[in-house]
Tab-separated table of C-alpha atoms in Angstrom:
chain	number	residue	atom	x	y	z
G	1	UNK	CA	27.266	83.734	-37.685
G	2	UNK	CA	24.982	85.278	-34.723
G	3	UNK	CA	22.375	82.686	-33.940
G	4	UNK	CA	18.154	83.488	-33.530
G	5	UNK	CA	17.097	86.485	-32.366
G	6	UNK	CA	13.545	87.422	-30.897
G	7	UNK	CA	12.423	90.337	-29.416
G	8	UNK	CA	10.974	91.095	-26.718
G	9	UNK	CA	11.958	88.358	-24.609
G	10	UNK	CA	9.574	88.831	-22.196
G	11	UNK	CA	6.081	90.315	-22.187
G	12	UNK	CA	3.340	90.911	-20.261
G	13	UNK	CA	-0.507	91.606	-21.134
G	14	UNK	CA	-3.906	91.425	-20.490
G	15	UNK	CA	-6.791	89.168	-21.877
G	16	UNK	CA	-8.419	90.585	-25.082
G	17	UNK	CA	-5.278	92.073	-26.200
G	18	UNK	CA	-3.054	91.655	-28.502
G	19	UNK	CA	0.371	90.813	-29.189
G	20	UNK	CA	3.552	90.998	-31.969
G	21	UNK	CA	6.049	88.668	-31.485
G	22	UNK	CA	9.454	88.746	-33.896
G	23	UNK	CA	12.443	87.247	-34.579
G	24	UNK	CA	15.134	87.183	-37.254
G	25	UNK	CA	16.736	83.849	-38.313
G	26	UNK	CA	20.493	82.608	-39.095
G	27	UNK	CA	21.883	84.371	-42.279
G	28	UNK	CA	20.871	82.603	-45.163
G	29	UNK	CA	18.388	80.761	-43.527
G	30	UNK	CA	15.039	81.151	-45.449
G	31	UNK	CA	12.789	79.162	-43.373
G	32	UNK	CA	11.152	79.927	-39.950
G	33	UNK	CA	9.342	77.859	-38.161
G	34	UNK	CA	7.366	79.146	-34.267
G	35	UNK	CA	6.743	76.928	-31.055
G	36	UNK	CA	4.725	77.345	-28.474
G	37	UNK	CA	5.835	75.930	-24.833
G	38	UNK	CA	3.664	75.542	-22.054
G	39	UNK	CA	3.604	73.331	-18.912
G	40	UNK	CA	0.713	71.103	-19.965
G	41	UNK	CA	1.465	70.677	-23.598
G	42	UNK	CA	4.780	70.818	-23.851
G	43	UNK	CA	6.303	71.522	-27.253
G	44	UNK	CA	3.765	72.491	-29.911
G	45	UNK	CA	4.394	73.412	-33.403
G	46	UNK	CA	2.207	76.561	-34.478
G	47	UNK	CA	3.510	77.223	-38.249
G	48	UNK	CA	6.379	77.341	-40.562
G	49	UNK	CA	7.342	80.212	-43.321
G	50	UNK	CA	9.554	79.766	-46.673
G	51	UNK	CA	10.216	82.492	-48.637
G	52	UNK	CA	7.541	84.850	-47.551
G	53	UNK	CA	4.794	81.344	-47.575
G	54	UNK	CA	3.240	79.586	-44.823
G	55	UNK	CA	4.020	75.957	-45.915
G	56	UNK	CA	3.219	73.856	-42.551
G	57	UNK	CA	0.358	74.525	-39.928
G	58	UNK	CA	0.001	72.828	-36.460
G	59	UNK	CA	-3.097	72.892	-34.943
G	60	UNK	CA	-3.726	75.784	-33.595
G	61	UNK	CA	-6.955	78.575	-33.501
G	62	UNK	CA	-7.212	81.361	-36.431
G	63	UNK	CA	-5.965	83.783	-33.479
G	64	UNK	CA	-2.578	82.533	-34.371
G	65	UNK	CA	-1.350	83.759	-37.303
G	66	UNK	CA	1.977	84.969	-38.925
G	67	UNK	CA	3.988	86.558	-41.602
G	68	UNK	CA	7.927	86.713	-43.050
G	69	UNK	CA	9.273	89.309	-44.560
G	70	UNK	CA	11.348	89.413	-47.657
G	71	UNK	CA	14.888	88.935	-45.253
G	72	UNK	CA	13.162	86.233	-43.701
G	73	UNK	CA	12.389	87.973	-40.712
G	74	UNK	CA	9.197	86.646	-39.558
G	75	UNK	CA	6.882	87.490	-36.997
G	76	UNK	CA	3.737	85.984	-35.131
G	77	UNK	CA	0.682	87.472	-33.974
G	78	UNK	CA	-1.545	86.301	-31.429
G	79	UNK	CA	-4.990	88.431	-31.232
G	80	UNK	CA	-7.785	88.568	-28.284
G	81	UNK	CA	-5.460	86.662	-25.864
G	82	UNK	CA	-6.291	84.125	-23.510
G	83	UNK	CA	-4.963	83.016	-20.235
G	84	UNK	CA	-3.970	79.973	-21.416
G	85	UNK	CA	-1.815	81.731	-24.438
G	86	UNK	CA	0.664	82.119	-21.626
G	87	UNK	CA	3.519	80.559	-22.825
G	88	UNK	CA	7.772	80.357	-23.991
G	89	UNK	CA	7.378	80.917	-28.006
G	90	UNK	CA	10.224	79.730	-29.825
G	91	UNK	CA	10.813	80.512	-33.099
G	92	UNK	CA	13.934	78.242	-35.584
G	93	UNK	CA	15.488	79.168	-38.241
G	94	UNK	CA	16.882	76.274	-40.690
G	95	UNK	CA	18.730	76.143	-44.190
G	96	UNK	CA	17.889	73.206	-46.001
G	97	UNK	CA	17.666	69.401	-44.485
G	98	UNK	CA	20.063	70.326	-41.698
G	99	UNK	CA	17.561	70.722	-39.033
G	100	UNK	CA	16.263	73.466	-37.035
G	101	UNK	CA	17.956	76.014	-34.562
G	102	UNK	CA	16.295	77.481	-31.994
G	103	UNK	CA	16.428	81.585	-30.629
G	104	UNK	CA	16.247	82.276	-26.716
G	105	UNK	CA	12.257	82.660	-27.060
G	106	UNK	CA	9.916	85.553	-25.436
G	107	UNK	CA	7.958	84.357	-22.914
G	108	UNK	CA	4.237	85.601	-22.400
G	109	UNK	CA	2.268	86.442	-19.246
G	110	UNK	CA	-1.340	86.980	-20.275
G	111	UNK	CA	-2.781	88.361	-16.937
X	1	UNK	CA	0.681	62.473	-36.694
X	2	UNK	CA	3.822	60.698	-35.849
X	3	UNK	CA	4.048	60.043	-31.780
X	4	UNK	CA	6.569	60.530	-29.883
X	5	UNK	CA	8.012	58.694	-26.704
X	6	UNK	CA	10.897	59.567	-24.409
X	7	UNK	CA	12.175	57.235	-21.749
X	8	UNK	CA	12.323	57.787	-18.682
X	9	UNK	CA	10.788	60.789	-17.922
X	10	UNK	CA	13.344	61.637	-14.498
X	11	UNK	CA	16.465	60.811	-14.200
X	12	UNK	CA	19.261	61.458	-11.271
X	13	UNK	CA	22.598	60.704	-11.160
X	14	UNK	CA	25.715	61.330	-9.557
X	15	UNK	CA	28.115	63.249	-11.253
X	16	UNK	CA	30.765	60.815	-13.599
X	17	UNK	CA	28.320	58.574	-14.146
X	18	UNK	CA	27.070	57.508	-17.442
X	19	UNK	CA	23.608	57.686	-19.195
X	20	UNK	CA	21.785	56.976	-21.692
X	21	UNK	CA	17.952	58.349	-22.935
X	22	UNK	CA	15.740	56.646	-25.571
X	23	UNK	CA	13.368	58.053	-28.006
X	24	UNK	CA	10.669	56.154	-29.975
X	25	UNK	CA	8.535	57.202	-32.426
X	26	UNK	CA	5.679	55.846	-34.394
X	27	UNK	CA	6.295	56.319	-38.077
X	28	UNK	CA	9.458	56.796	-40.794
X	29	UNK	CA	10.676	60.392	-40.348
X	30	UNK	CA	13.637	62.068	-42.054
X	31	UNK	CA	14.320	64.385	-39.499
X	32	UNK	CA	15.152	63.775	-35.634
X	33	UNK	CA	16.922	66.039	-33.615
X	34	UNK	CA	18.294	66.412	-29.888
X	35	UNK	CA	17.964	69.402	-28.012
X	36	UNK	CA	19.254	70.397	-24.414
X	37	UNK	CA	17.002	73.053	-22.819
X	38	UNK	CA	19.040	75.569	-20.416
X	39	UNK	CA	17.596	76.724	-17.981
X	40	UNK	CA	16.581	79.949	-19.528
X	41	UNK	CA	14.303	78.270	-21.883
X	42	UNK	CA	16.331	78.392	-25.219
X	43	UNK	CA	16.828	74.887	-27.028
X	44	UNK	CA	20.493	73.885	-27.283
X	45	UNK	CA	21.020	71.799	-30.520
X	46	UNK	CA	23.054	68.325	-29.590
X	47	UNK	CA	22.214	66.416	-32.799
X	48	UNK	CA	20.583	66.303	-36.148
X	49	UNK	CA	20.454	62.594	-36.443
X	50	UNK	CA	17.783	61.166	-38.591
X	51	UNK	CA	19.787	57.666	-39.056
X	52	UNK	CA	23.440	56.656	-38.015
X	53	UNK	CA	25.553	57.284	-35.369
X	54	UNK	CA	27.347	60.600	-34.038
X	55	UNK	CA	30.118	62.101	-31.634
X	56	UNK	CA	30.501	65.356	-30.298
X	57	UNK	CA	32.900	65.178	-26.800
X	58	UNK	CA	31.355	63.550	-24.838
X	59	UNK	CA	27.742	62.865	-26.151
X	60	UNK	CA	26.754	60.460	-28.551
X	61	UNK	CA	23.854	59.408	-30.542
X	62	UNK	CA	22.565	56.622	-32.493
X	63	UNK	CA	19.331	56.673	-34.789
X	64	UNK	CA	18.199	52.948	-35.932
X	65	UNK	CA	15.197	54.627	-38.245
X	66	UNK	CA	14.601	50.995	-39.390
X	67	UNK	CA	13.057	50.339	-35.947
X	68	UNK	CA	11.793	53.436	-35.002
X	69	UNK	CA	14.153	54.816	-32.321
X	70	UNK	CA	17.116	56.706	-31.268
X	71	UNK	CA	19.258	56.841	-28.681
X	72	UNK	CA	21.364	59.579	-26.799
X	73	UNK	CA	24.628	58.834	-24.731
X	74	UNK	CA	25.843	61.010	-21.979
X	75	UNK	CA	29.631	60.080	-20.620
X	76	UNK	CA	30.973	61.119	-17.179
X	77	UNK	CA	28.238	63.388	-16.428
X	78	UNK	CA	28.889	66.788	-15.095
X	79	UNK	CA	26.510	69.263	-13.406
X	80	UNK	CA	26.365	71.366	-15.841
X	81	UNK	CA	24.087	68.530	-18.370
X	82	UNK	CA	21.653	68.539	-15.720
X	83	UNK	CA	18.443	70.211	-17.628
X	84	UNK	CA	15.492	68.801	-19.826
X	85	UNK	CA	16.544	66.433	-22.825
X	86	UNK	CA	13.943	66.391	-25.782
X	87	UNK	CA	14.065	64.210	-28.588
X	88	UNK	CA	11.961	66.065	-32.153
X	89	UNK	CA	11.210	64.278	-35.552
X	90	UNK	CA	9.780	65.585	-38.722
X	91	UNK	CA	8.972	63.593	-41.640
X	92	UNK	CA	8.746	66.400	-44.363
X	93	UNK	CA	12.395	67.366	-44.580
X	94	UNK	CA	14.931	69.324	-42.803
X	95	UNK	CA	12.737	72.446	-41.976
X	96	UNK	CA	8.836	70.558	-41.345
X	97	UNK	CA	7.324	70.934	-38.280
X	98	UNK	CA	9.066	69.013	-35.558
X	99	UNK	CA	7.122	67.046	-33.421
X	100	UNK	CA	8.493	66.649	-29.638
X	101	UNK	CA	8.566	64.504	-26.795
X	102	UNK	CA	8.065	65.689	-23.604
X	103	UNK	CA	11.619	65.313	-22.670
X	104	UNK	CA	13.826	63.283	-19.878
X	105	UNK	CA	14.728	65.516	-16.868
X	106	UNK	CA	18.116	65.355	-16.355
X	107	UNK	CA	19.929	66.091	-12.678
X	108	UNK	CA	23.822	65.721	-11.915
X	109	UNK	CA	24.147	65.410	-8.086
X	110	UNK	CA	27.656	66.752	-7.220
């Protein structure tokens, strides 16, 4: 089976912009969860999806949001960027209680 | 939320040498994982371990979830494991948010 995919894997804007981030799980894999990875924080959690729902939430600001699609492809959002959303975002796919798996992850210069 | 500990934080060895890195964590959890980063960024699964004990070549784990911690086992290092180790648990299932540590950095001297 081909693993996590995201696209783009790298990406560069500007504060106050915007930003689409996607990425299509495992076959067969219904949930999606995203990650955010900086220097300072390390490994955050940001949100999961199941079947088109947002079932968990980490702690993040309303800028953050995101959506799945009906072939679990999901994708995250980020609005009126900061310099500190500069980051790797990772985004898992997992079927049920196996754990997660992990795509290559887009990283994000906000300049 | 559950906390997570790795130990220690830096680690360099010589290559053929052994290893081993810890994780603790601070409540029950049904899910704990091991991940190698490369060093490209993407998270390499090693193990989905939540209790027990597990083989793959020459990496091993071992998840006591009774007390609260799990342990990885590296055998005759190579070069290539050098990279960033993290240990993740969840306690909602397979597919809750994982919560990480921030990792033991790995480097195999030649």
């Amino acid at each position: 089976k081909a693993g996590v995919t995201q696209t783009p894997r790298y990406l560069i804007k500007t504060r106050g912009q915007q930003v689409t981030l996607s990425c299509s799980p495992i076959s067969g894999h219904r949930s999606v969860s995203w990650y955010q990875q900086t220097p300072g924080q390390g490994l955050q959690f940001l949100f999961e999806y199941f079947s088109e729902t947002q079932r968990n939430k980490g702690n993040f600001p309303g800028r953050f949001s995101g959506r799945q699609f009906s072939n679990s492809r999901s994708e995250m959002n980020v609005s009126t960027l900061e310099l500190g959303d500069s980051a790797l975002y990772l985004c898992a796919s997992s079927p049920a209680s196996r754990g997660q798996f992990f795509g290559p992850g887009t990283r994000l210069t906000v300049l | 939320g559950i906390q997570v500990e790795q130990s220690p934080p830096d680690l360099i060895l010589q290559e053929g040498a052994n290893s081993t890195l810890r994780c603790n964590f601070s409540d029950s959890v049904n899910n704990l994982q091991w991940f190698h980063q490369n060093p490209w960024g993407q998270l390499i699964n090693l193990f989905y371990i939540p209790s027990g004990t597990k083989q793959n070549g020459r990496l091993s784990a071992t998840t006591v979830a009774t007390e609260r911690y799990s342990l990885l086992y590296i055998s005759s290092s190579q070069t290539t494991d050098s990279g960033v180790y993290f240990c993740a648990v969840g306690s909602g299932g397979g597919a809750d948010g994982l919560t990480f540590g921030k990792g033991t950095h790995l480097i195999i001297q030649p």
